[in-house]
């Protein structure tokens, strides 16, 4: 492994010691270890995102489908803007820093810092552009209502959300999952508390809910920085070689995650554009109840990616075992959610969203396919083939985009859910055979 020597590109910053891997975070334990750490990360994500879910329920009950549709559009807009460059940079940094954590901890630290600087710089540029163009974009998506306000709020909140995810990625890279749980607990309180208080006081309006979202994004960022700064604040400005290593791997995967986020949220955007804000609110209510499955999938990816990156030739065997366990648990969970959908909707939303039950059942099956695909996708990444990930997700975006244009006018919201499901079935069918054909190939550590 080549060790970088100081160069003119390296500007000294205040000293922060390189953080060695935590003694308790050894990458051992096999599939049971993966399951336990996945449960930790799932718990962390559930804590934070359950707050988003519960806040959404309060907004849906207080404002009705039309304004809830605008609120959901703002959250989706923030999610999309946060992907520029987004989770692709985070996961690339996790993957690359994993190569150097034991042999060159300072370079691993510098890689995380470089990822944070890239997200900050690019995020500022795109968020500024989104603020300037909010009105014309909103006019195209939602010809009436407060779409401009929703998109402005999305643009402002996106940067805080993106940088918060970076701090969690730094904790993930060092497998500090217990700390992620505590950070997520604080973020959950920050996200839900103000909305619950406004609802209790009878002052929960669309504007108030959106402002609470922005405040929570930056308060969460502050908590994440306090918890993680020692892991990414390197003693030197990252050398050019660090940025080049990150760019050479992360370029394709950043494209893949950006397009993937667009593809996974295109259903709501299409419903909003073609069927109106009220239909978007009803559809968003169904999506809101599928969040636990989505969180379980992202938690599994958060654990499996650094684990497989360290396993070398054993990565394929572990990926197969994790897929089998995840598939069994997913089948049980999806079956229960589909059967319990009618009483669940009545309990959570009351009688105003009954038309979303069938949509919820289809989306639940879709997220089940996504969950069991994650280990295979992680294996593709650790074999250093992000180009395959990017190419496939672009294909999915094209196929589903055409599908929404055809299905929504004929089938309405159910058509959108069917197209959404087809996208994840396509990804599952593509990744599983590819991983099988490449079994036994060594995972790159160079």
XYZ file of C-alpha atoms in Angstrom:
446
model
C 0.000 0.000 0.000
C 1.565 3.313 -1.040
C 1.782 5.946 1.695
C 1.179 9.563 0.698
C 3.973 12.002 1.592
C 3.215 15.635 2.424
C 3.042 17.842 -0.653
C 2.508 21.504 -1.422
C -1.196 20.668 -1.787
C -1.415 19.822 1.907
C -2.278 22.842 4.055
C -1.900 22.263 7.756
C -5.010 22.685 9.844
C -5.267 22.638 13.665
C -4.068 19.305 14.964
C -6.609 16.510 15.322
C -5.190 13.048 15.986
C -6.016 10.291 13.544
C -8.683 8.089 15.035
C -7.733 4.412 15.059
C -10.440 1.807 14.631
C -12.371 1.265 17.853
C -11.346 -1.862 19.681
C -14.909 -2.974 20.033
C -15.655 -2.523 16.371
C -13.724 -5.434 14.932
C -15.325 -6.727 11.798
C -16.216 -10.163 13.040
C -19.255 -12.085 14.024
C -20.428 -13.333 10.635
C -24.062 -13.059 9.657
C -25.218 -12.700 13.268
C -22.913 -9.722 13.654
C -24.364 -8.174 10.519
C -27.902 -8.783 11.794
C -27.110 -7.199 15.178
C -25.438 -4.122 13.709
C -28.200 -3.815 11.133
C -30.670 -3.810 14.019
C -28.673 -1.008 15.654
C -28.619 1.123 12.506
C -32.249 0.296 11.791
C -33.115 1.439 15.286
C -31.173 4.636 14.732
C -32.859 5.371 11.430
C -36.249 4.440 12.822
C -35.735 6.897 15.666
C -34.956 9.779 13.330
C -37.323 8.869 10.540
C -40.160 7.866 12.844
C -40.122 11.508 13.857
C -40.560 12.457 10.194
C -43.352 9.903 9.888
C -45.180 11.091 13.006
C -44.759 14.727 12.012
C -46.225 13.813 8.630
C -49.207 12.162 10.308
C -49.865 15.304 12.367
C -49.588 17.505 9.277
C -51.866 15.171 7.300
C -54.497 15.250 10.038
C -54.274 19.010 10.594
C -54.083 20.288 7.012
C -55.814 17.748 4.776
C -54.635 16.099 1.531
C -53.988 19.253 -0.548
C -51.622 21.005 1.871
C -50.124 17.689 2.940
C -49.273 17.164 -0.722
C -47.315 20.444 -0.718
C -45.597 19.488 2.537
C -44.620 16.109 1.075
C -43.353 17.802 -2.085
C -41.085 20.004 0.053
C -39.645 16.975 1.851
C -39.113 15.097 -1.415
C -37.521 18.200 -2.938
C -35.126 18.453 0.002
C -34.276 14.774 -0.379
C -33.522 15.213 -4.088
C -31.424 18.349 -3.605
C -29.520 16.658 -0.781
C -28.403 14.056 -3.340
C -26.288 16.666 -5.154
C -23.731 15.131 -4.659
C -25.462 13.317 -1.806
C -25.244 9.784 -0.510
C -23.042 8.731 -3.425
C -20.167 10.737 -1.982
C -20.914 9.482 1.539
C -20.962 5.808 0.586
C -17.906 6.208 -1.659
C -16.028 7.748 1.268
C -17.143 4.872 3.503
C -15.925 2.369 0.926
C -12.561 4.074 0.277
C -11.796 4.960 3.887
C -12.415 1.297 4.679
C -9.381 0.475 2.522
C -7.138 2.650 4.690
C -8.675 2.495 8.189
C -6.152 -0.033 9.525
C -3.106 0.594 7.321
C -3.276 4.395 6.918
C -5.794 5.922 9.344
C -4.800 9.504 8.499
C -5.595 8.927 4.833
C -8.926 7.362 5.794
C -9.654 10.462 7.853
C -8.631 12.757 4.987
C -10.949 10.876 2.635
C -13.909 11.593 4.901
C -12.939 15.270 5.149
C -12.672 15.497 1.362
C -16.165 14.052 1.017
C -17.538 16.625 3.451
C -15.868 19.508 1.617
C -17.240 18.302 -1.714
C -20.761 18.057 -0.310
C -20.547 21.520 1.233
C -19.220 23.240 -1.904
C -21.497 21.547 -4.424
C -24.480 21.770 -2.102
C -24.104 25.535 -1.700
C -23.996 26.051 -5.463
C -27.055 23.944 -6.221
C -29.098 25.155 -3.267
C -28.494 28.763 -4.330
C -29.659 27.899 -7.838
C -32.729 26.149 -6.494
C -33.642 29.198 -4.413
C -33.414 31.461 -7.457
C -35.469 29.184 -9.714
C -38.036 27.983 -7.156
C -41.002 29.860 -8.643
C -40.677 28.708 -12.285
C -39.989 25.135 -11.172
C -43.018 25.179 -8.879
C -45.184 26.624 -11.637
C -44.356 23.636 -13.821
C -44.895 21.060 -11.075
C -47.873 22.619 -9.286
C -49.550 25.398 -11.286
C -51.403 26.650 -8.208
C -50.897 27.020 -4.474
C -47.755 27.531 -2.400
C -45.406 25.408 -4.490
C -42.777 28.169 -4.578
C -42.671 28.312 -0.781
C -42.445 24.530 -0.540
C -39.496 24.366 -2.941
C -37.661 27.246 -1.254
C -37.984 25.476 2.067
C -36.763 22.287 0.405
C -33.696 24.081 -0.961
C -32.742 25.593 2.387
C -33.332 22.382 4.335
C -31.496 20.215 1.822
C -28.016 21.477 2.685
C -28.453 20.840 6.403
C -29.909 17.415 5.667
C -27.041 16.502 3.317
C -24.326 17.500 5.769
C -26.079 15.691 8.619
C -25.991 12.524 6.518
C -22.259 13.091 5.991
C -21.639 13.139 9.747
C -23.568 9.879 10.103
C -21.533 8.392 7.236
C -18.336 9.234 9.128
C -19.667 7.338 12.139
C -20.698 4.490 9.838
C -17.215 4.282 8.294
C -15.745 3.615 11.749
C -18.663 1.358 12.720
C -19.645 3.637 15.619
C -23.207 2.377 15.462
C -24.040 3.011 19.121
C -23.147 6.672 18.651
C -25.348 6.793 15.553
C -28.239 5.618 17.726
C -27.731 8.463 20.203
C -27.373 11.093 17.486
C -30.519 9.791 15.821
C -32.407 9.913 19.120
C -31.599 13.609 19.538
C -32.439 14.342 15.899
C -35.780 12.549 16.336
C -36.696 14.773 19.264
C -35.704 17.861 17.289
C -37.797 16.827 14.278
C -40.945 15.805 16.098
C -41.049 18.064 19.142
C -41.815 21.426 17.474
C -44.463 19.943 15.164
C -46.166 18.168 18.071
C -46.146 21.377 20.105
C -47.646 23.381 17.227
C -50.346 20.736 16.770
C -51.114 20.761 20.492
C -51.474 24.555 20.450
C -53.635 24.475 17.316
C -51.087 26.504 15.329
C -49.893 23.834 12.898
C -50.093 25.529 9.497
C -48.259 24.606 6.303
C -45.742 27.441 6.750
C -45.111 26.523 10.389
C -44.576 22.853 9.529
C -42.099 23.758 6.780
C -40.151 26.130 9.024
C -39.971 23.436 11.708
C -38.491 21.091 9.091
C -35.724 23.584 8.225
C -34.887 24.283 11.877
C -34.664 20.556 12.584
C -32.316 20.017 9.620
C -29.694 22.422 10.968
C -30.126 21.479 14.617
C -29.538 17.870 13.574
C -26.414 18.947 11.678
C -25.012 20.572 14.813
C -25.572 17.389 16.815
C -23.941 15.278 14.092
C -20.861 17.510 13.942
C -20.368 17.355 17.707
C -20.598 13.541 17.632
C -18.347 12.894 14.630
C -15.818 15.684 14.086
C -12.840 13.732 15.423
C -13.409 11.078 12.773
C -13.280 13.403 9.747
C -11.391 16.523 10.832
C -7.948 15.566 9.486
C -4.757 17.368 10.612
C -4.030 18.376 7.019
C -6.079 19.626 4.125
C -6.659 16.583 1.887
C -4.014 16.165 -0.793
C -5.009 16.082 -4.430
C -4.539 12.329 -4.457
C -7.328 11.907 -1.918
C -9.756 13.898 -4.050
C -8.703 11.953 -7.152
C -9.206 8.606 -5.418
C -12.628 9.702 -4.218
C -13.584 11.060 -7.642
C -12.380 7.990 -9.547
C -14.603 5.710 -7.506
C -17.340 8.103 -6.465
C -18.190 9.672 -9.822
C -20.261 6.781 -11.090
C -21.792 6.013 -7.741
C -22.715 9.638 -7.080
C -24.543 9.619 -10.403
C -26.179 6.334 -9.425
C -27.462 7.584 -6.069
C -28.702 10.871 -7.517
C -30.572 9.126 -10.319
C -31.695 6.432 -7.877
C -33.198 9.003 -5.535
C -34.974 10.639 -8.456
C -36.241 7.252 -9.640
C -37.482 6.286 -6.172
C -39.363 9.584 -5.769
C -40.518 10.029 -9.353
C -43.824 8.368 -8.500
C -44.833 11.137 -6.094
C -43.599 13.844 -8.458
C -45.557 12.276 -11.328
C -48.726 11.973 -9.244
C -48.364 15.614 -8.202
C -47.829 16.826 -11.769
C -50.476 14.664 -13.477
C -53.147 14.181 -10.794
C -52.795 17.270 -8.584
C -51.808 18.128 -5.019
C -54.736 16.343 -3.342
C -53.950 13.045 -5.066
C -50.291 13.573 -4.175
C -51.284 13.971 -0.527
C -53.235 10.704 -0.528
C -50.395 8.909 -2.322
C -47.849 10.395 0.101
C -49.868 9.022 3.016
C -49.373 5.517 1.600
C -45.644 6.113 1.098
C -45.364 7.417 4.634
C -46.473 4.073 6.069
C -43.882 2.153 4.020
C -41.001 4.048 5.648
C -40.045 1.263 8.112
C -39.203 -1.107 5.246
C -37.228 1.602 3.465
C -35.301 2.312 6.685
C -34.600 -1.375 7.204
C -33.089 -1.559 3.720
C -30.882 1.489 4.172
C -29.789 0.194 7.589
C -28.815 -3.133 6.038
C -26.768 -1.327 3.373
C -25.078 0.843 6.018
C -23.798 -2.276 7.795
C -23.124 -4.569 4.838
C -21.045 -2.132 2.757
C -18.172 -1.583 5.235
C -18.372 -5.231 6.325
C -18.028 -6.637 2.794
C -15.300 -4.093 2.007
C -13.127 -5.713 4.690
C -13.843 -9.393 3.993
C -11.938 -9.946 0.750
C -12.662 -13.350 -0.785
C -15.274 -14.137 1.879
C -17.452 -11.199 0.788
C -19.515 -13.260 -1.658
C -20.368 -15.969 0.878
C -21.396 -13.388 3.457
C -23.521 -11.502 0.917
C -25.392 -14.685 0.001
C -26.048 -15.602 3.645
C -27.225 -12.094 4.508
C -29.535 -12.113 1.479
C -31.139 -15.384 2.608
C -31.729 -14.111 6.150
C -32.975 -10.737 4.901
C -35.285 -12.465 2.430
C -36.910 -14.603 5.117
C -37.445 -11.668 7.472
C -38.702 -9.464 4.638
C -41.238 -12.042 3.482
C -42.722 -12.226 6.971
C -42.785 -8.451 7.411
C -44.262 -7.658 4.000
C -46.962 -10.315 4.379
C -48.010 -8.910 7.756
C -48.139 -5.319 6.490
C -50.204 -6.233 3.425
C -52.741 -8.140 5.540
C -52.969 -5.435 8.211
C -53.205 -2.509 5.785
C -56.953 -1.678 6.201
C -57.023 -1.433 10.020
C -53.586 0.210 10.015
C -54.769 3.065 7.792
C -57.860 3.615 9.897
C -55.788 3.716 13.070
C -53.153 6.126 11.740
C -55.034 8.480 9.427
C -58.716 8.127 10.209
C -61.196 8.009 7.339
C -59.729 10.581 4.939
C -57.097 8.393 3.271
C -58.872 5.088 2.645
C -58.196 5.331 -1.091
C -54.482 4.824 -0.446
C -54.737 1.300 1.016
C -54.168 -0.522 -2.282
C -51.302 1.835 -3.108
C -49.715 1.085 0.264
C -49.886 -2.668 -0.342
C -48.146 -2.362 -3.716
C -45.472 -0.040 -2.337
C -44.843 -2.433 0.554
C -44.078 -5.264 -1.872
C -41.808 -2.901 -3.829
C -39.755 -2.013 -0.764
C -39.527 -5.696 0.082
C -37.792 -6.314 -3.257
C -35.524 -3.340 -2.590
C -34.499 -4.670 0.821
C -33.396 -8.085 -0.423
C -31.481 -6.432 -3.281
C -29.208 -4.370 -0.995
C -26.598 -7.087 -0.196
C -26.138 -7.834 -3.898
C -25.796 -4.142 -4.684
C -23.207 -3.760 -1.903
C -21.210 -6.644 -3.379
C -21.236 -4.947 -6.788
C -19.868 -1.817 -5.110
C -17.045 -3.575 -3.280
C -16.031 -5.189 -6.565
C -15.489 -1.579 -7.674
C -18.177 -1.576 -10.364
C -20.216 1.568 -9.634
C -20.605 1.963 -13.400
C -22.941 -1.050 -13.357
C -24.973 0.509 -10.540
C -25.227 3.810 -12.432
C -26.115 2.188 -15.754
C -28.852 0.049 -14.258
C -30.486 2.867 -12.315
C -30.497 5.101 -15.401
C -32.288 2.283 -17.239
C -34.788 2.011 -14.375
C -35.394 5.767 -14.471
C -36.112 5.671 -18.207
C -38.403 2.636 -17.961
C -40.367 3.941 -14.984
C -40.564 7.461 -16.419
C -42.257 6.093 -19.515
C -44.396 3.865 -17.308
C -45.701 6.765 -15.223
C -46.601 8.749 -18.329
C -48.606 5.791 -19.664
C -50.078 4.320 -16.459
C -51.161 7.376 -14.479
C -53.777 8.691 -16.919
C -55.311 5.210 -17.202
C -54.918 3.743 -13.697
C -54.361 6.745 -11.445
C -52.446 6.268 -8.191
C -52.523 2.476 -8.468
C -50.767 2.768 -11.823
C -47.993 4.808 -10.204
C -47.552 2.170 -7.493
C -47.413 -0.646 -10.065
C -44.726 1.156 -12.063
C -42.791 1.832 -8.849
C -42.936 -1.890 -8.017
C -41.738 -2.838 -11.501
C -38.615 -0.701 -11.038
C -37.502 -2.631 -7.969
C -38.354 -5.989 -9.505
C -36.148 -5.034 -12.467
C -33.236 -4.169 -10.158
C -33.611 -7.393 -8.187
C -33.656 -9.445 -11.389
C -30.544 -7.662 -12.679
C -28.317 -7.788 -9.589
C -28.893 -11.351 -8.410
C -27.568 -13.125 -11.559
C -24.641 -10.718 -11.876
C -23.488 -11.485 -8.352
C -23.865 -15.232 -8.991
C -21.732 -15.044 -12.145
C -18.953 -13.158 -10.316
C -18.754 -15.376 -7.229
C -15.265 -16.105 -6.041
C -13.627 -12.984 -7.491
C -11.519 -11.164 -4.965
C -12.624 -7.847 -3.568
C -10.258 -4.979 -4.292
C -8.338 -3.473 -1.385
C -6.022 -1.350 -3.475
